[in-house]
Amino acid sequence: MLDAKISVAVIKRLPKYYRYLELIGDKGIIRVSSQELSKITGLTASQIRQDLNHFGAFGQQGYGYNVEELKIELEKIMGVDKPYNVVIIGFGNIGSALLNYSGFKKKGFKVVGIFDNSPEIIGNKANDVVIKDVSELEEVVTREKVDIAILAIPAIPAQEITDKLVACGIKGIWNFAPIDLKLPRNVVLENVHLDGSLLTLTYYMNSLKDYPGVR
């Protein structure tokens, strides 16, 4: 990276660029200009060039960007050019849906453990992974060298389980639990608070003047 620190806004736009590059690549398009990306992403061509320039010079004037090459560069930048071992904690509706998300395998995320505290499902298999009692979490995380934990559990046990994960050396937590977790600086947290997202939607529906539109 050329800059010492990249803004959150730029980082949040990288997956969007990647998603559209995948779409146009699937259509057989070999190269694309920032103006063409602007039309399909809703962002200005200048913004796109500025964002990508934070990480290097990928395009050529008069030629644009090679779609496949830029996609590969974004994979490196976002860290999805390597595999990750993942565990899912909580196998209710959210946990089950995440396990069946096709993007996991495609992007190199391997689910090596599923955990729950419900006797009715412990011991069952889901996508060839045995659902284990949450009491076995630390053993599996340590043995499998797990990188990422997905929390799809209620708020009450979330911090306690998080503390155990941190002690086992977890590197990142994708949190669907409705709680703000306390973590050391070296463990990355990404919150997905579904109720907060829904309430943001209804706010903008009732206060359209504040809606920023396409981001």
mmCIF file of C-alpha atoms in Angstrom:
data_model
loop_
_atom_site.group_PDB
_atom_site.id
_atom_site.type_symbol
_atom_site.label_atom_id
_atom_site.label_comp_id
_atom_site.label_asym_id
_atom_site.label_seq_id
_atom_site.Cartn_x
_atom_site.Cartn_y
_atom_site.Cartn_z
ATOM 1 C CA MET A 1 0.000 0.000 0.000
ATOM 2 C CA LEU A 2 1.269 3.449 -0.847
ATOM 3 C CA ASP A 3 -0.538 5.324 1.934
ATOM 4 C CA ALA A 4 0.204 4.750 5.595
ATOM 5 C CA LYS A 5 -3.493 4.634 6.451
ATOM 6 C CA ILE A 6 -6.485 4.069 4.208
ATOM 7 C CA SER A 7 -9.830 5.583 5.147
ATOM 8 C CA VAL A 8 -12.770 3.392 6.156
ATOM 9 C CA ALA A 9 -14.826 4.812 3.270
ATOM 10 C CA VAL A 10 -12.273 3.625 0.695
ATOM 11 C CA ILE A 11 -12.001 0.170 2.288
ATOM 12 C CA LYS A 12 -15.796 -0.204 2.312
ATOM 13 C CA ARG A 13 -15.894 0.501 -1.440
ATOM 14 C CA LEU A 14 -13.327 -2.162 -2.391
ATOM 15 C CA PRO A 15 -15.797 -5.104 -2.168
ATOM 16 C CA LYS A 16 -18.174 -3.148 -4.397
ATOM 17 C CA TYR A 17 -15.508 -2.721 -7.064
ATOM 18 C CA TYR A 18 -14.627 -6.398 -6.751
ATOM 19 C CA ARG A 19 -18.263 -7.489 -7.084
ATOM 20 C CA TYR A 20 -18.746 -5.499 -10.289
ATOM 21 C CA LEU A 21 -15.455 -6.724 -11.744
ATOM 22 C CA GLU A 22 -16.680 -10.287 -11.148
ATOM 23 C CA LEU A 23 -19.945 -9.496 -12.930
ATOM 24 C CA ILE A 24 -18.368 -7.942 -16.011
ATOM 25 C CA GLY A 25 -15.636 -10.593 -16.077
ATOM 26 C CA ASP A 26 -18.309 -13.289 -16.198
ATOM 27 C CA LYS A 27 -19.664 -11.547 -19.300
ATOM 28 C CA GLY A 28 -16.315 -11.935 -21.040
ATOM 29 C CA ILE A 29 -15.319 -8.271 -20.802
ATOM 30 C CA ILE A 30 -11.518 -8.026 -20.813
ATOM 31 C CA ARG A 31 -10.958 -4.387 -19.957
ATOM 32 C CA VAL A 32 -12.951 -1.560 -18.458
ATOM 33 C CA SER A 33 -12.407 2.169 -18.036
ATOM 34 C CA SER A 34 -13.044 4.191 -14.897
ATOM 35 C CA GLN A 35 -15.872 5.915 -16.801
ATOM 36 C CA GLU A 36 -17.504 2.550 -17.530
ATOM 37 C CA LEU A 37 -17.060 1.474 -13.913
ATOM 38 C CA SER A 38 -18.636 4.774 -12.903
ATOM 39 C CA LYS A 39 -21.792 3.990 -14.848
ATOM 40 C CA ILE A 40 -22.309 0.602 -13.223
ATOM 41 C CA THR A 41 -21.187 1.435 -9.670
ATOM 42 C CA GLY A 42 -22.807 4.862 -9.292
ATOM 43 C CA LEU A 43 -19.493 6.363 -8.154
ATOM 44 C CA THR A 44 -17.623 9.014 -10.117
ATOM 45 C CA ALA A 45 -14.728 7.999 -12.355
ATOM 46 C CA SER A 46 -12.498 10.351 -10.381
ATOM 47 C CA GLN A 47 -13.478 8.689 -7.095
ATOM 48 C CA ILE A 48 -12.743 5.238 -8.507
ATOM 49 C CA ARG A 49 -9.302 6.300 -9.751
ATOM 50 C CA GLN A 50 -8.483 7.966 -6.433
ATOM 51 C CA ASP A 51 -9.551 4.910 -4.450
ATOM 52 C CA LEU A 52 -7.476 2.504 -6.537
ATOM 53 C CA ASN A 53 -4.468 4.826 -6.595
ATOM 54 C CA HIS A 54 -4.148 4.384 -2.837
ATOM 55 C CA PHE A 55 -2.891 0.875 -3.576
ATOM 56 C CA GLY A 56 -0.900 1.320 -6.769
ATOM 57 C CA ALA A 57 -1.138 2.193 -10.461
ATOM 58 C CA PHE A 58 -3.331 -0.460 -12.046
ATOM 59 C CA GLY A 59 -4.768 1.193 -15.156
ATOM 60 C CA GLN A 60 -3.362 2.737 -18.326
ATOM 61 C CA GLN A 61 -4.580 5.971 -19.848
ATOM 62 C CA GLY A 62 -6.518 5.230 -22.995
ATOM 63 C CA TYR A 63 -6.710 1.528 -22.123
ATOM 64 C CA GLY A 64 -8.407 1.401 -18.756
ATOM 65 C CA TYR A 65 -8.126 -1.564 -16.402
ATOM 66 C CA ASN A 66 -7.591 -5.197 -17.264
ATOM 67 C CA VAL A 67 -10.592 -6.747 -15.521
ATOM 68 C CA GLU A 68 -8.965 -10.013 -14.440
ATOM 69 C CA GLU A 69 -5.693 -8.378 -13.366
ATOM 70 C CA LEU A 70 -7.493 -5.731 -11.318
ATOM 71 C CA LYS A 71 -9.690 -8.393 -9.728
ATOM 72 C CA ILE A 72 -6.591 -10.349 -8.704
ATOM 73 C CA GLU A 73 -4.988 -7.196 -7.273
ATOM 74 C CA LEU A 74 -8.116 -6.460 -5.236
ATOM 75 C CA GLU A 75 -8.071 -10.030 -3.914
ATOM 76 C CA LYS A 76 -4.528 -9.414 -2.660
ATOM 77 C CA ILE A 77 -5.463 -6.045 -1.165
ATOM 78 C CA MET A 78 -8.497 -7.467 0.643
ATOM 79 C CA GLY A 79 -6.576 -10.567 1.713
ATOM 80 C CA VAL A 80 -8.754 -13.126 -0.057
ATOM 81 C CA ASP A 81 -5.854 -14.486 -2.093
ATOM 82 C CA LYS A 82 -5.230 -16.997 0.690
ATOM 83 C CA PRO A 83 -7.418 -19.500 2.594
ATOM 84 C CA TYR A 84 -8.956 -18.954 6.038
ATOM 85 C CA ASN A 85 -10.209 -21.494 8.558
ATOM 86 C CA VAL A 86 -13.569 -20.467 9.989
ATOM 87 C CA VAL A 87 -15.855 -21.595 12.803
ATOM 88 C CA ILE A 88 -19.555 -20.806 13.162
ATOM 89 C CA ILE A 89 -20.830 -20.407 16.722
ATOM 90 C CA GLY A 90 -24.598 -20.674 16.931
ATOM 91 C CA PHE A 91 -26.390 -22.814 14.375
ATOM 92 C CA GLY A 92 -29.826 -21.265 14.252
ATOM 93 C CA ASN A 93 -31.276 -19.547 11.205
ATOM 94 C CA ILE A 94 -28.358 -17.155 10.690
ATOM 95 C CA GLY A 95 -25.631 -19.730 11.282
ATOM 96 C CA SER A 96 -27.307 -22.210 8.959
ATOM 97 C CA ALA A 97 -27.756 -19.623 6.219
ATOM 98 C CA LEU A 98 -24.115 -18.567 6.469
ATOM 99 C CA LEU A 99 -22.879 -22.147 6.201
ATOM 100 C CA ASN A 100 -24.802 -22.541 2.949
ATOM 101 C CA TYR A 101 -23.497 -19.274 1.505
ATOM 102 C CA SER A 102 -21.688 -20.282 -1.696
ATOM 103 C CA GLY A 103 -19.277 -17.364 -1.414
ATOM 104 C CA PHE A 104 -17.462 -18.997 1.506
ATOM 105 C CA LYS A 105 -15.914 -21.805 -0.498
ATOM 106 C CA LYS A 106 -15.473 -19.663 -3.590
ATOM 107 C CA LYS A 107 -13.456 -17.055 -1.666
ATOM 108 C CA GLY A 108 -11.349 -19.591 0.223
ATOM 109 C CA PHE A 109 -13.150 -19.605 3.578
ATOM 110 C CA LYS A 110 -13.238 -23.142 4.966
ATOM 111 C CA VAL A 111 -15.711 -23.890 7.757
ATOM 112 C CA VAL A 112 -13.828 -26.307 10.027
ATOM 113 C CA GLY A 113 -16.211 -26.228 12.985
ATOM 114 C CA ILE A 114 -19.828 -25.554 13.938
ATOM 115 C CA PHE A 115 -20.852 -25.107 17.579
ATOM 116 C CA ASP A 116 -24.121 -24.866 19.443
ATOM 117 C CA ASN A 117 -25.540 -25.580 22.899
ATOM 118 C CA SER A 118 -28.736 -27.297 21.742
ATOM 119 C CA PRO A 119 -28.762 -31.053 22.479
ATOM 120 C CA GLU A 120 -31.218 -31.545 19.608
ATOM 121 C CA ILE A 121 -28.634 -30.694 16.933
ATOM 122 C CA ILE A 122 -25.290 -31.493 18.580
ATOM 123 C CA GLY A 123 -23.794 -34.508 16.827
ATOM 124 C CA ASN A 124 -25.647 -33.877 13.574
ATOM 125 C CA LYS A 125 -23.802 -33.073 10.379
ATOM 126 C CA ALA A 126 -24.215 -29.966 8.243
ATOM 127 C CA ASN A 127 -22.325 -29.864 4.945
ATOM 128 C CA ASP A 128 -20.147 -32.716 6.235
ATOM 129 C CA VAL A 129 -19.198 -30.760 9.373
ATOM 130 C CA VAL A 130 -20.231 -32.259 12.720
ATOM 131 C CA ILE A 131 -22.038 -29.819 15.007
ATOM 132 C CA LYS A 132 -20.194 -29.848 18.331
ATOM 133 C CA ASP A 133 -21.017 -28.675 21.821
ATOM 134 C CA VAL A 134 -19.727 -25.170 22.445
ATOM 135 C CA SER A 135 -17.644 -26.585 25.303
ATOM 136 C CA GLU A 136 -15.337 -28.057 22.625
ATOM 137 C CA LEU A 137 -14.776 -24.664 20.991
ATOM 138 C CA GLU A 138 -11.335 -23.855 22.395
ATOM 139 C CA GLU A 139 -9.914 -27.272 21.537
ATOM 140 C CA VAL A 140 -11.027 -27.059 17.897
ATOM 141 C CA VAL A 141 -9.992 -23.413 17.425
ATOM 142 C CA THR A 142 -6.505 -24.215 18.690
ATOM 143 C CA ARG A 143 -6.115 -27.506 16.829
ATOM 144 C CA GLU A 144 -7.426 -26.244 13.481
ATOM 145 C CA LYS A 145 -5.590 -22.911 13.725
ATOM 146 C CA VAL A 146 -8.841 -21.051 13.144
ATOM 147 C CA ASP A 147 -8.517 -17.536 11.736
ATOM 148 C CA ILE A 148 -12.099 -16.273 11.852
ATOM 149 C CA ALA A 149 -15.025 -16.907 14.188
ATOM 150 C CA ILE A 150 -18.598 -16.123 13.194
ATOM 151 C CA LEU A 151 -20.833 -15.312 16.153
ATOM 152 C CA ALA A 152 -24.494 -16.028 15.410
ATOM 153 C CA ILE A 153 -25.624 -16.199 19.026
ATOM 154 C CA PRO A 154 -27.639 -14.108 21.510
ATOM 155 C CA ALA A 155 -26.003 -11.174 23.269
ATOM 156 C CA ILE A 156 -25.628 -12.713 26.746
ATOM 157 C CA PRO A 157 -22.963 -15.370 26.038
ATOM 158 C CA ALA A 158 -21.233 -13.439 23.229
ATOM 159 C CA GLN A 159 -18.586 -11.617 25.275
ATOM 160 C CA GLU A 160 -17.681 -14.707 27.301
ATOM 161 C CA ILE A 161 -17.231 -16.756 24.140
ATOM 162 C CA THR A 162 -15.291 -13.915 22.541
ATOM 163 C CA ASP A 163 -12.861 -13.852 25.463
ATOM 164 C CA LYS A 164 -12.226 -17.575 24.972
ATOM 165 C CA LEU A 165 -11.644 -17.075 21.265
ATOM 166 C CA VAL A 166 -9.169 -14.279 21.921
ATOM 167 C CA ALA A 167 -7.284 -16.484 24.382
ATOM 168 C CA CYS A 168 -7.011 -19.118 21.630
ATOM 169 C CA GLY A 169 -5.427 -16.634 19.226
ATOM 170 C CA ILE A 170 -8.372 -15.843 16.957
ATOM 171 C CA LYS A 171 -7.557 -13.109 14.414
ATOM 172 C CA GLY A 172 -10.989 -11.897 13.367
ATOM 173 C CA ILE A 173 -14.614 -12.018 14.490
ATOM 174 C CA TRP A 174 -17.656 -11.554 12.255
ATOM 175 C CA ASN A 175 -20.265 -10.627 14.821
ATOM 176 C CA PHE A 176 -23.994 -11.098 14.268
ATOM 177 C CA ALA A 177 -24.742 -10.984 17.999
ATOM 178 C CA PRO A 178 -26.639 -7.820 19.080
ATOM 179 C CA ILE A 179 -23.845 -6.579 21.336
ATOM 180 C CA ASP A 180 -20.773 -4.361 21.098
ATOM 181 C CA LEU A 181 -17.896 -6.677 21.908
ATOM 182 C CA LYS A 182 -14.751 -5.644 23.746
ATOM 183 C CA LEU A 183 -11.634 -6.855 21.973
ATOM 184 C CA PRO A 184 -7.889 -6.217 22.039
ATOM 185 C CA ARG A 185 -6.483 -4.064 19.256
ATOM 186 C CA ASN A 186 -4.906 -7.008 17.429
ATOM 187 C CA VAL A 187 -8.232 -8.818 16.880
ATOM 188 C CA VAL A 188 -10.329 -7.451 14.020
ATOM 189 C CA LEU A 189 -14.084 -7.071 14.533
ATOM 190 C CA GLU A 190 -16.774 -6.600 11.917
ATOM 191 C CA ASN A 191 -20.305 -6.145 13.247
ATOM 192 C CA VAL A 192 -23.426 -7.085 11.312
ATOM 193 C CA HIS A 193 -26.297 -5.822 13.437
ATOM 194 C CA LEU A 194 -29.388 -6.759 11.460
ATOM 195 C CA ASP A 195 -31.802 -4.758 13.591
ATOM 196 C CA GLY A 196 -29.628 -1.658 13.292
ATOM 197 C CA SER A 197 -29.514 -2.010 9.513
ATOM 198 C CA LEU A 198 -33.293 -2.425 9.337
ATOM 199 C CA LEU A 199 -33.899 0.622 11.526
ATOM 200 C CA THR A 200 -31.511 2.652 9.389
ATOM 201 C CA LEU A 201 -33.597 1.658 6.372
ATOM 202 C CA THR A 202 -36.843 2.795 7.983
ATOM 203 C CA TYR A 203 -35.240 6.051 9.139
ATOM 204 C CA TYR A 204 -34.214 6.953 5.596
ATOM 205 C CA MET A 205 -37.632 5.916 4.275
ATOM 206 C CA ASN A 206 -39.163 8.489 6.612
ATOM 207 C CA SER A 207 -36.400 11.121 6.228
ATOM 208 C CA LEU A 208 -35.513 10.920 2.563
ATOM 209 C CA LYS A 209 -33.749 14.301 2.675
ATOM 210 C CA ASP A 210 -30.964 12.697 4.713
ATOM 211 C CA TYR A 211 -30.524 9.704 2.406
ATOM 212 C CA PRO A 212 -27.055 9.823 0.807
ATOM 213 C CA GLY A 213 -28.161 7.713 -2.154
ATOM 214 C CA VAL A 214 -25.672 5.520 -3.992
ATOM 215 C CA ARG A 215 -22.407 5.126 -2.107
#
